[in-house]
Short mmCIF file of C-alpha atoms in Angstrom, two decimals:
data_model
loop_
_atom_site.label_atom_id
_atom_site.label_comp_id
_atom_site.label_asym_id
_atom_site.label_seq_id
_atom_site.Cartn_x
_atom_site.Cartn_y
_atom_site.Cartn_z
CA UNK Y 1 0.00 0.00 0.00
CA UNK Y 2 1.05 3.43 -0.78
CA UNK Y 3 2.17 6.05 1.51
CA UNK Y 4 -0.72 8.07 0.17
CA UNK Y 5 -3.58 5.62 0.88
CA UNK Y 6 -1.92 4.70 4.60
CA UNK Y 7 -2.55 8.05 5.43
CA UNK Y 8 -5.89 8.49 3.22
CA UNK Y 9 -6.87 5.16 5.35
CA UNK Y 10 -5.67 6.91 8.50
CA UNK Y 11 -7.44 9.81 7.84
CA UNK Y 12 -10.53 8.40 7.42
CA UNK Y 13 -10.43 6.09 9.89
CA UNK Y 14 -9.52 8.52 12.90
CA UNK Y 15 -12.75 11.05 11.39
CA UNK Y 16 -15.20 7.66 11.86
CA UNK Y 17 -13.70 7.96 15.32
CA UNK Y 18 -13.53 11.68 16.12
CA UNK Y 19 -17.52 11.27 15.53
CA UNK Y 20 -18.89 8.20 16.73
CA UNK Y 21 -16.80 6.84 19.44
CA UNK Y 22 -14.40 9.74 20.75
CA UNK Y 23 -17.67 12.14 20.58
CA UNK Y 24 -18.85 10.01 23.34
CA UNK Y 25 -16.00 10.05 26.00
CA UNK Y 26 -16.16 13.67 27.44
CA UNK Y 27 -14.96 15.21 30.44
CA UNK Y 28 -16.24 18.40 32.07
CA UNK Y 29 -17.58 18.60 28.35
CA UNK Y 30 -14.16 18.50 26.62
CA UNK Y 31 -13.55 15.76 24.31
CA UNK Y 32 -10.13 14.10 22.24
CA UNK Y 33 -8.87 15.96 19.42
CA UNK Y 34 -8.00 13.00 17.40
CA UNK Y 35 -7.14 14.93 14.10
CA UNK Y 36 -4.97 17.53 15.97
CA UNK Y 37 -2.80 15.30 17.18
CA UNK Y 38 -2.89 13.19 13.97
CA UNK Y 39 -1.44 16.84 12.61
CA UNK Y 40 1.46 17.22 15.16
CA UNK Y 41 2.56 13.66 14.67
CA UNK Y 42 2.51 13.98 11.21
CA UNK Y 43 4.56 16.83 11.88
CA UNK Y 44 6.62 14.93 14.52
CA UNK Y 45 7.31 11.67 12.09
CA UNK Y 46 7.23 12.90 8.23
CA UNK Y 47 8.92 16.26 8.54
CA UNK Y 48 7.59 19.95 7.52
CA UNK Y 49 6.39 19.47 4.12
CA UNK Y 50 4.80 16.09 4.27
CA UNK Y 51 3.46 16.35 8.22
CA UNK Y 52 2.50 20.29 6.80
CA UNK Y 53 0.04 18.57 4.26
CA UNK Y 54 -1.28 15.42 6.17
CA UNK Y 55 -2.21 18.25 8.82
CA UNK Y 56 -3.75 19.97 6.20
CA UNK Y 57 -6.31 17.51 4.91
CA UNK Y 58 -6.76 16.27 8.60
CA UNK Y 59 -7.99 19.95 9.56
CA UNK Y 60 -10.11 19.68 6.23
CA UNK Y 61 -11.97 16.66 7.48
CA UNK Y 62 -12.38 17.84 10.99
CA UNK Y 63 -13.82 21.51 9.69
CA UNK Y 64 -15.99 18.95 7.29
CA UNK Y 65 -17.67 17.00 10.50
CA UNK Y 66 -17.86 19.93 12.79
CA UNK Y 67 -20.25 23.25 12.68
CA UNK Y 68 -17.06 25.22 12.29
CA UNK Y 69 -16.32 27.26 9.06
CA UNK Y 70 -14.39 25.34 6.54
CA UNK Y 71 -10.75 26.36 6.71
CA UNK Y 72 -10.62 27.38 10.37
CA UNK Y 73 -8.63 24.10 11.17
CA UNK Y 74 -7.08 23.94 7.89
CA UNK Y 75 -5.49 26.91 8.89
CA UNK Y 76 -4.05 25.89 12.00
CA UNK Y 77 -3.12 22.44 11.71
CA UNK Y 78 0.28 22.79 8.84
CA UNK Y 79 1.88 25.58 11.18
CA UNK Y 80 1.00 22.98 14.19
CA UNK Y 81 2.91 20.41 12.08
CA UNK Y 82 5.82 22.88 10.89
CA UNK Y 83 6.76 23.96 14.19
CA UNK Y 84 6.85 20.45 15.48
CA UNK Y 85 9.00 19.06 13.24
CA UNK Y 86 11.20 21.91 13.33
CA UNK Y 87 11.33 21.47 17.36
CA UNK Y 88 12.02 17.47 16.23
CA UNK Y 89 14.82 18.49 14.83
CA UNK Y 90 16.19 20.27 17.36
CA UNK Y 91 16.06 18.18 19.96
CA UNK Y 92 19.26 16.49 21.05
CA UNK Y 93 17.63 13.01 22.02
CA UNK Y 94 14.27 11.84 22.82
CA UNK Y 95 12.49 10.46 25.83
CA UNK Y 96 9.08 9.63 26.63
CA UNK Y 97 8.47 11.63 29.01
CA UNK Y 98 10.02 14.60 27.29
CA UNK Y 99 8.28 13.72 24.27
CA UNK Y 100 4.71 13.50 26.33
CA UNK Y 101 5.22 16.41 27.62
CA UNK Y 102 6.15 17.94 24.51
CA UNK Y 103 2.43 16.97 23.18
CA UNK Y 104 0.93 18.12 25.72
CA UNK Y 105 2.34 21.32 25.05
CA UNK Y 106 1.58 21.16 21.55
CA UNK Y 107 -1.96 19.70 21.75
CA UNK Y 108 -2.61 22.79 24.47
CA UNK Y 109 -1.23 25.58 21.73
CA UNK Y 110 -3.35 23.92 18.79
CA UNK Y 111 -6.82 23.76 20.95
CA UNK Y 112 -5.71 27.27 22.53
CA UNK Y 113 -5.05 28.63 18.56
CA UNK Y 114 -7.99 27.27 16.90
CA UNK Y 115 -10.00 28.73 19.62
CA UNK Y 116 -8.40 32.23 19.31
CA UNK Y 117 -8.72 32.12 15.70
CA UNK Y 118 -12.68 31.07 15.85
CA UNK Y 119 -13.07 33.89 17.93
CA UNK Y 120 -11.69 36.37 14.97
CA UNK Y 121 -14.12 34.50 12.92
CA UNK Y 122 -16.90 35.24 14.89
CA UNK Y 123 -17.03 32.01 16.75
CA UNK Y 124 -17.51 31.34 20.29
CA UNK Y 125 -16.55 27.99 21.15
CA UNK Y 126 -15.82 28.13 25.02
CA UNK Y 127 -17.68 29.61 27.92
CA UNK Y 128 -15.01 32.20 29.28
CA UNK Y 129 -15.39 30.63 32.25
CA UNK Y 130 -14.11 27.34 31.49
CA UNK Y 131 -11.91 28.42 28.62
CA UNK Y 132 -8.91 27.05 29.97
CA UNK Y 133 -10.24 24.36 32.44
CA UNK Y 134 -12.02 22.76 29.20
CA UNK Y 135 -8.63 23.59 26.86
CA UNK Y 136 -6.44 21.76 29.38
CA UNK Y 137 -8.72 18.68 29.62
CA UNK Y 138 -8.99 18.45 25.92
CA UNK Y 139 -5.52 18.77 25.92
CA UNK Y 140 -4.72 15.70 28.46
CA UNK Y 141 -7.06 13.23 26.96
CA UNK Y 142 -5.62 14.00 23.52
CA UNK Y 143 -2.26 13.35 24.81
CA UNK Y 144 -3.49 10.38 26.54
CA UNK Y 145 -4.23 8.06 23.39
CA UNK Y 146 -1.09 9.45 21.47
CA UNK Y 147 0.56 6.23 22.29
CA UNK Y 148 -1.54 4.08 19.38
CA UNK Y 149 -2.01 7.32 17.19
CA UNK Y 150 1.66 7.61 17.37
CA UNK Y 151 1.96 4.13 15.67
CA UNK Y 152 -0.59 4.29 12.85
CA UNK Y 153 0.24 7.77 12.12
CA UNK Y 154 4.12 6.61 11.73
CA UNK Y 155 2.95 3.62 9.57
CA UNK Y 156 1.41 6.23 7.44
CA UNK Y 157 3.69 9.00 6.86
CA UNK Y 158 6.66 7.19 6.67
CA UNK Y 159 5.52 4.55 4.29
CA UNK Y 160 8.04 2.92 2.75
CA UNK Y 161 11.05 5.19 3.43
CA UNK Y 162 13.80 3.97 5.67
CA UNK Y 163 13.13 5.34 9.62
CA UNK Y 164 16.36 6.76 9.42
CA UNK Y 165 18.74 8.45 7.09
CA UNK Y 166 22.05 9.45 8.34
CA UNK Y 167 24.31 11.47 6.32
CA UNK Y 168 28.31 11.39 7.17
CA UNK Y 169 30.36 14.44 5.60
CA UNK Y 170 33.69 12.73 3.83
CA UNK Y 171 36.30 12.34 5.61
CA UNK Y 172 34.35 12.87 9.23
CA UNK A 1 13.29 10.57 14.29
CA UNK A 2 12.39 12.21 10.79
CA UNK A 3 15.64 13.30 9.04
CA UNK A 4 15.03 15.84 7.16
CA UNK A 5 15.24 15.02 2.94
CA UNK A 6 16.71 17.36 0.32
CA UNK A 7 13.15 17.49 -1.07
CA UNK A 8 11.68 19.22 1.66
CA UNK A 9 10.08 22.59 0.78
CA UNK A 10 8.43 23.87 3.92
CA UNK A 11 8.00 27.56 3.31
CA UNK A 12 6.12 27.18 -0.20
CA UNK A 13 4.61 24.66 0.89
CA UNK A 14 3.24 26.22 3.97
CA UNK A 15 2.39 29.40 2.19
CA UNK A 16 0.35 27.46 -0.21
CA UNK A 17 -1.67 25.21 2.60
CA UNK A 18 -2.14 28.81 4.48
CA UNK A 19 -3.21 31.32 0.83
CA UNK A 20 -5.86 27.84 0.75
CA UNK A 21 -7.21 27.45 3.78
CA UNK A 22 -8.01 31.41 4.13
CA UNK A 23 -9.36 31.14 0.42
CA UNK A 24 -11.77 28.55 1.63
CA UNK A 25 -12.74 30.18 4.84
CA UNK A 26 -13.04 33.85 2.99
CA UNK A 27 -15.06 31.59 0.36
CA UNK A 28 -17.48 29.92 2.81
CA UNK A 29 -18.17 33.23 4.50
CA UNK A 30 -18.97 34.96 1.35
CA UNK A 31 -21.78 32.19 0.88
CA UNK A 32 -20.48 29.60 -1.47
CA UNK A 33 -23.04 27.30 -1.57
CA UNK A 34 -20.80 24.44 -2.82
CA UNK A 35 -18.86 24.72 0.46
CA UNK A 36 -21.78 23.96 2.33
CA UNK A 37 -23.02 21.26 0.54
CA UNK A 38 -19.39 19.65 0.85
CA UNK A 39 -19.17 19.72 4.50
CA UNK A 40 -23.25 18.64 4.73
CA UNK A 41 -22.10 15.80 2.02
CA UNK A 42 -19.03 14.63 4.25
CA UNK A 43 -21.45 14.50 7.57
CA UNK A 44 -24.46 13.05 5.73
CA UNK A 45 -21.85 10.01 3.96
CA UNK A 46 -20.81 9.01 7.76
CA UNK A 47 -24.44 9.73 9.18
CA UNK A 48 -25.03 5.78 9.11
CA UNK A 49 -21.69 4.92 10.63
CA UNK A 50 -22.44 7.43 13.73
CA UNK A 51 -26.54 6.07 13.85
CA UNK A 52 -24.94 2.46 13.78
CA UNK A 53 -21.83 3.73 16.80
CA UNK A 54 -24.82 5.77 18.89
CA UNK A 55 -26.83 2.78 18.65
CA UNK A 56 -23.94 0.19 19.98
CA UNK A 57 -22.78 2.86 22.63
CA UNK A 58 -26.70 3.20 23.88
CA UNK A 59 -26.36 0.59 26.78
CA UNK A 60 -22.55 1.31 27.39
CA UNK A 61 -23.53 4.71 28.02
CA UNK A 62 -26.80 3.96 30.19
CA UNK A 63 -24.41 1.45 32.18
CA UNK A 64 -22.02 4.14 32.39
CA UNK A 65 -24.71 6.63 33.83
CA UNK A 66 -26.47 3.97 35.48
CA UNK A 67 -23.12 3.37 37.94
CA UNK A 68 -21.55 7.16 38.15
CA UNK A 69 -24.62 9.20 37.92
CA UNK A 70 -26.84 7.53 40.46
CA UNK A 71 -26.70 8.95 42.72
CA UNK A 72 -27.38 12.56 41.06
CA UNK A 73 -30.51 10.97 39.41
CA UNK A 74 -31.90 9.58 42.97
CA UNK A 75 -31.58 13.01 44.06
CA UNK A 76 -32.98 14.87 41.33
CA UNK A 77 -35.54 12.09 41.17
CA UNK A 78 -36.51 13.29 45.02
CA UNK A 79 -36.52 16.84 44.48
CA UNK A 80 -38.68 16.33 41.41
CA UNK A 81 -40.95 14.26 43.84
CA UNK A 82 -41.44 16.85 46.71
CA UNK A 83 -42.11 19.59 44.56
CA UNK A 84 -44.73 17.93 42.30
CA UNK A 85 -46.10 16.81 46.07
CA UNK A 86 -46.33 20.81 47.09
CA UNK A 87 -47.54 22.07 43.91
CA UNK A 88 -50.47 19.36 43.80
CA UNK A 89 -51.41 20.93 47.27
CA UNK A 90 -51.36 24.73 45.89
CA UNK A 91 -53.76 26.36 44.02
CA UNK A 92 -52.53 27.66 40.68
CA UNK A 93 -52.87 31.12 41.82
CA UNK A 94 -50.10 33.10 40.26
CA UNK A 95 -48.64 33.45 36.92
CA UNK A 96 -45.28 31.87 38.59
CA UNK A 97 -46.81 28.67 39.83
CA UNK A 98 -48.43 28.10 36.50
CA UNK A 99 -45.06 28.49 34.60
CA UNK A 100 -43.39 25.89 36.97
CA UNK A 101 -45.59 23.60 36.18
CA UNK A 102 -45.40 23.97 32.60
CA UNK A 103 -41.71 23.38 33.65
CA UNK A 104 -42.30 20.08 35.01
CA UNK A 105 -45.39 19.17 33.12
CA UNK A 106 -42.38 19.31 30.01
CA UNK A 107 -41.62 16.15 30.87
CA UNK A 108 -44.81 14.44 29.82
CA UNK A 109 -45.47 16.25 26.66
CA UNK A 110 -48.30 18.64 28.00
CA UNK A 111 -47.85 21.31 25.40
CA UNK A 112 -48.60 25.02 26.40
CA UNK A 113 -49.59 25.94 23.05
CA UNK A 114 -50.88 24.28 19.82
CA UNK A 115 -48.04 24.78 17.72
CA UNK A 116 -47.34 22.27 14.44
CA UNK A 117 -44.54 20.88 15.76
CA UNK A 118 -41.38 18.05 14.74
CA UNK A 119 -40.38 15.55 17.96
CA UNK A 120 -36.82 15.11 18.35
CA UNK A 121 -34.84 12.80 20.70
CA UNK A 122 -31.45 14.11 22.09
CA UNK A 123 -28.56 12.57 20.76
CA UNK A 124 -26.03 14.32 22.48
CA UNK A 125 -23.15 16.68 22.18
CA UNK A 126 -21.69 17.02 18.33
CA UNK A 127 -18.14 15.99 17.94
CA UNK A 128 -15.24 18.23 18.89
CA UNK A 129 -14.33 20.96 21.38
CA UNK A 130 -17.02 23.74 19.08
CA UNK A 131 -19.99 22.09 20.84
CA UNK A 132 -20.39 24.31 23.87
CA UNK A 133 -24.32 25.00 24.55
CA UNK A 134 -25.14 23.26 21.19
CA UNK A 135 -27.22 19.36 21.20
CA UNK A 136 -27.74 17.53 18.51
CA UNK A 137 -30.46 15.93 17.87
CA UNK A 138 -31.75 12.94 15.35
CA UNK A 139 -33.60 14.37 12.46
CA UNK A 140 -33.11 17.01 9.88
CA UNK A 141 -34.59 17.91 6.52
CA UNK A 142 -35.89 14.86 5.66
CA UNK A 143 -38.09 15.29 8.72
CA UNK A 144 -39.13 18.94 7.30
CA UNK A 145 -36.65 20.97 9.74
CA UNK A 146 -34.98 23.96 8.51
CA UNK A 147 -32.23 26.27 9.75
CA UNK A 148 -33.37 28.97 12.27
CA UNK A 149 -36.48 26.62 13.29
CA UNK A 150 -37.54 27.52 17.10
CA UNK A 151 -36.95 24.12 19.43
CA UNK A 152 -38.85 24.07 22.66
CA UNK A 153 -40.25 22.23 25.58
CA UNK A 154 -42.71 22.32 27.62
CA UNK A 155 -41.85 24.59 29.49
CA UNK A 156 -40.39 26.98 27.10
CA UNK A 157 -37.89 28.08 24.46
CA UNK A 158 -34.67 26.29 24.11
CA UNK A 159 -32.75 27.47 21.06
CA UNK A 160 -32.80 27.50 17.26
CA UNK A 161 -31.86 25.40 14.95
CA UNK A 162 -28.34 25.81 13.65
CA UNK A 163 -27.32 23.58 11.26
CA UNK A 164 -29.49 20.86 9.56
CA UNK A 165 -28.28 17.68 7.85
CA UNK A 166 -30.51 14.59 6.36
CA UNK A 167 -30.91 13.25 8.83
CA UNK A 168 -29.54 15.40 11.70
CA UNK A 169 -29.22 18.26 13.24
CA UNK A 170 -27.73 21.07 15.68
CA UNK A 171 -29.62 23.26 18.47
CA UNK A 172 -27.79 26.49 19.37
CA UNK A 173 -29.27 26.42 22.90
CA UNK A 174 -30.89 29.58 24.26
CA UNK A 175 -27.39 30.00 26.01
CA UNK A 176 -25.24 30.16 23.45
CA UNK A 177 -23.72 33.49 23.22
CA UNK A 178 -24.18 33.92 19.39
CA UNK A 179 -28.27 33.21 20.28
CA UNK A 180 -30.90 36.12 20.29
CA UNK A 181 -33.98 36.50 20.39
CA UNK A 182 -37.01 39.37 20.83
CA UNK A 183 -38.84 39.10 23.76
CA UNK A 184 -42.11 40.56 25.86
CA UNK A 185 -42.20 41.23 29.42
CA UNK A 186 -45.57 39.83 30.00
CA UNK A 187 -46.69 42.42 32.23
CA UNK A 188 -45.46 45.73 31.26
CA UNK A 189 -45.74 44.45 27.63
CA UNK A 190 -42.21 45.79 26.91
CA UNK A 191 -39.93 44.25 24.01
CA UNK A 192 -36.37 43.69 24.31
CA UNK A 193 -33.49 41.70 22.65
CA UNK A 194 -32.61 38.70 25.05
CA UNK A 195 -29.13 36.58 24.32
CA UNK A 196 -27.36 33.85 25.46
CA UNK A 197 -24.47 34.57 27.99
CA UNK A 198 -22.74 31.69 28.07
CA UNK A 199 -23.89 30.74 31.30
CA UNK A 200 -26.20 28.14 32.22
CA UNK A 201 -29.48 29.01 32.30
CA UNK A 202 -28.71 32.60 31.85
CA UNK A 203 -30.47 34.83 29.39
CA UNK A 204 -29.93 38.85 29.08
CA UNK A 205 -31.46 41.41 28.07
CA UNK A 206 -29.35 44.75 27.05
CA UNK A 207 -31.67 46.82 24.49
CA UNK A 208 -35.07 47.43 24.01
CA UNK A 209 -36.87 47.85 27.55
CA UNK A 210 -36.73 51.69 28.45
CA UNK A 211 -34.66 52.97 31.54
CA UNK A 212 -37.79 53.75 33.25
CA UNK A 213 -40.24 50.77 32.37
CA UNK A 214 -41.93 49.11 35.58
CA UNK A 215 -39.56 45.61 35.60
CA UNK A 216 -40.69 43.55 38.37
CA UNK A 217 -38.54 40.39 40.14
CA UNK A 218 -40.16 37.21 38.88
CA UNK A 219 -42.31 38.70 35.31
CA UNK A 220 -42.56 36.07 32.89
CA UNK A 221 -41.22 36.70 29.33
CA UNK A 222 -42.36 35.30 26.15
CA UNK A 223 -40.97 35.75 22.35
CA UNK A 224 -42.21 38.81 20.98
CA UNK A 225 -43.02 37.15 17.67
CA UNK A 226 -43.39 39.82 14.84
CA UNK A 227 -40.31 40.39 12.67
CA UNK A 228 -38.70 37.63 14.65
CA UNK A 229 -38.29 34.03 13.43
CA UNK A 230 -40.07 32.58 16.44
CA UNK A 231 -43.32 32.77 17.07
CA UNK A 232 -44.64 34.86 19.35
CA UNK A 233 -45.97 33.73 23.17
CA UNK A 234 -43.65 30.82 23.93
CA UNK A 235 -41.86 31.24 26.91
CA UNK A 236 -38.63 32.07 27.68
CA UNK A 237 -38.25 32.67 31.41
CA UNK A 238 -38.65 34.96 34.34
CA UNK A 239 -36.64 37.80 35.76
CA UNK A 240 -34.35 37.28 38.65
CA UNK A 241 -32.87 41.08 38.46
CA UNK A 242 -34.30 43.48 36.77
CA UNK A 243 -31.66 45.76 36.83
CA UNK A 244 -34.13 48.79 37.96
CA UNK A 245 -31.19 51.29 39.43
CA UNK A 246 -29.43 51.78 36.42
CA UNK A 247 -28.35 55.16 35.13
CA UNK A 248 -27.38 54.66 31.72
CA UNK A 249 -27.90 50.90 30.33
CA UNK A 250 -29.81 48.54 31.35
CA UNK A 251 -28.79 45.19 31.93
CA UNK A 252 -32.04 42.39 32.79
CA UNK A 253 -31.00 39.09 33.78
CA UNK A 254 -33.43 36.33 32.79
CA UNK A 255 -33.60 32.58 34.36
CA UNK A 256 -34.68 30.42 31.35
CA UNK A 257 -37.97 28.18 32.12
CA UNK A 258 -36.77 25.33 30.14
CA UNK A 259 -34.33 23.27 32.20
CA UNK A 260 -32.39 20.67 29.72
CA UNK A 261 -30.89 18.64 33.07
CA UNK A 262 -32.76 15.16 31.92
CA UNK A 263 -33.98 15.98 29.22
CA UNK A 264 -34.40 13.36 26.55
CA UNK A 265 -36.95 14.54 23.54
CA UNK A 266 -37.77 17.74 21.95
CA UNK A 267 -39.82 19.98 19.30
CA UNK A 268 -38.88 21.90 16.72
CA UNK A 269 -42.11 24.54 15.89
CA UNK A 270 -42.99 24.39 12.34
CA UNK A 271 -43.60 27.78 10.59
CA UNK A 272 -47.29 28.49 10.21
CA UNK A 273 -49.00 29.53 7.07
CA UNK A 274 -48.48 32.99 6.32
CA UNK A 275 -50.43 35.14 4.54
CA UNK A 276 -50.02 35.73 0.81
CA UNK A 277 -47.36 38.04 0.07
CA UNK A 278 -46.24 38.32 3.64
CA UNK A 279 -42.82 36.81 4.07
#
């Protein structure tokens, strides 16, 4: 199977989620945002160009199931996936609990972004009174079922390319 | 760890994700109907997936609430109990014991008015994190619903509806702060704009009643009708301050009569027949 139609399967598969099963597990009315963190791991595992446009058809399909305008995750989701790959590649070695904490952090700027920008488009998605109770939540249950997302999304983007490439200068 | 490949182009391609998803969003604001009809067409293709996941989830969830929510039902349950017990033993004397019991009368489908009206069962929250004080429920134009469509209970006004699919659709609640709606103080006969404040419950009203008008703790409002796209004379709630002291603008907080704590079912008022010419 392609890389394409891994991630055209993964795609789909994670919107059937996002609305039938995931739309069911809330707390304090926050729910997983299974294609935003499809977005930063595409981000995370294929690099900025090819994580930039898996986030951009995976913010296509969540505007597509939500009341939302289309676009308004669209928007969000490729910069999500650029800046996470360019922190990737930055960091000097990963850990677990570095890297959970890292998408947490991520997951919390996304929901917190696509919020303020709803807001510019006339949205109002949060009471202001549990704006950031209800971000954080949605933020910790997203990051809570990375572990399997994390495996299907790197089945996906990576395809059939080697995990790793290193390149040696001559003579290093 | 992705390695980064000669091939990359993040900038352009960036750019071009970012020129494309504003050109879609400036698109669908500027009413491109094909937009719509793309995002209706994506929800209305997994429609029987979701119908087929809410029906498999029905018992897990009832188990679910059955275990952790007991205990908040047996107490509601008893509340419920002793104030049906002290309202049998009152007369219906005032205008605010009559609305309660349109309140809890909801329950059992005693309508307060004869409206044409569309029974819908609650299906729950809509996907995502964009679903504060919106329900959705389980029919849509195939069941004659339109946009903008008044849903009510029993005891009174809910919302509107929002966003209708085949077979679905969305309720902005009446607490949603995008909702508005006219309304009539039922004794001083003033009109006002009420809206959703994002609170529970909460309705205000912040134009339309004069500085001066006679606002009294407890009046019962009802939709103004007229220009508005709900009818007129379903209720909406009753004041709990009516703001009289104020100097320049006047701010009247309304508790909404419908309560949506248990609520299961629904109805979305049909328009009546207007008039020729009238639209």
């Amino acid at each position: 199977m392609s890389s394409r139609l891994r991630v055209v399967a993964v795609l789909l598969t994670a919107l059937i989620a996002q609305a039938t099963l995931l739309t069911e597990i809330r707390i304090q009315g926050a729910t997983v945002e299974l294609m935003m963190i499809i977005a930063i791991l595409a981000g995370f595992h294929g690099g900025p160009e090819r994580g930039a446009l898996v986030a951009f058809f995976a913010g296509l399909l969540q505007d597509s199931l939500l009341s939302v305008p289309l676009g308004l995750h669209a928007l969000v989701f490729p910069p999500l996936a650029v800046a996470v790959s360019s922190l990737e590649q930055r960091m000097v070695r990963s850990a677990p609990v570095a890297d959970a904490v890292a998408l947490l952090l991520a997951a919390v700027a996304g929901i917190f972004t696509v919020a303020a920008v709803g807001l510019l488009f006339g949205l109002s998605p949060y009471d202001p009174g549990t704006f950031l109770a209800r971000i954080i939540t949605a933020a910790v249950m997203t990051t809570a079922i990375a572990a399997p997302v994390n495996r299907a999304v790197r089945w996906a983007v990576l395809g059939g390319l080697p995990p790793d490439i290193k390149l040696r200068a001559v003579g290093s | 760890m992705a390695a980064k490949r000669p091939a990359d182009r993040p900038r352009p391609t960036l750019l071009i994700l970012l020129v494309a998803a504003l050109t879609l969003l400036t698109l669908q604001f500027r009413g491109l109907q094909p937009l719509d009809a793309f995002q209706q067409g994506v929800r209305d293709i997994i429609e029987p997936v979701r119908s087929l996941s809410d029906r498999l989830t029905d018992p897990v969830q009832t188990a679910w609430n059955g275990v952790f929510g007991f205990e908040a039902l047996r107490m509601e349950n008893e509340r419920l109990e002793v104030e049906l017990a002290r309202m049998r033993g009152n007369a219906l004397t005032s205008e605010a014991d009559t609305e309660l019991l349109n309140r809890l009368l909801s329950e059992v489908d005693i309508a307060y008015s004869d409206f044409d009206a569309v029974v819908v069962r609650i299906l729950g929250q809509p996907p995502g994190n964009f679903s504060a004080h919106m329900i959705e429920v389980d029919k849509g134009t195939d069941d004659g619903l339109e946009e903008g469509m008044a849903v009510v209970t029993g005891a009174g006004l809910v919302g509107r509806l929002e966003q209708v699919d085949r077979s679905r659709s969305l309720v902005q609640l009446a607490t949603h702060p995008d909702f508005r709606v006219g309304v009539r103080l039922v004794t001083s006969q003033d009109e006002g704009l009420a809206k959703g404040t994002g609170t529970e419950g909460i309705l205000r009203i912040e134009s339309g009643v004069r500085l001066d008008a006679q606002v009294d703790n407890d009046e019962v409002l009802v939709t103004s009708g007229g220009r508005s796209v709900f009818p007129s004379d379903i209720p909406v709630g009753r004041v709990i301050d009516p703001d009289s002291d104020a100097d320049y603008r006047r701010s009247i907080i309304i508790e909404l009569a419908a309560d949506l704590e248990n609520l299961s079912f629904l109805k979305v008022v049909l328009p009546t027949q207007k008039p020729e010419g009238e639209r």
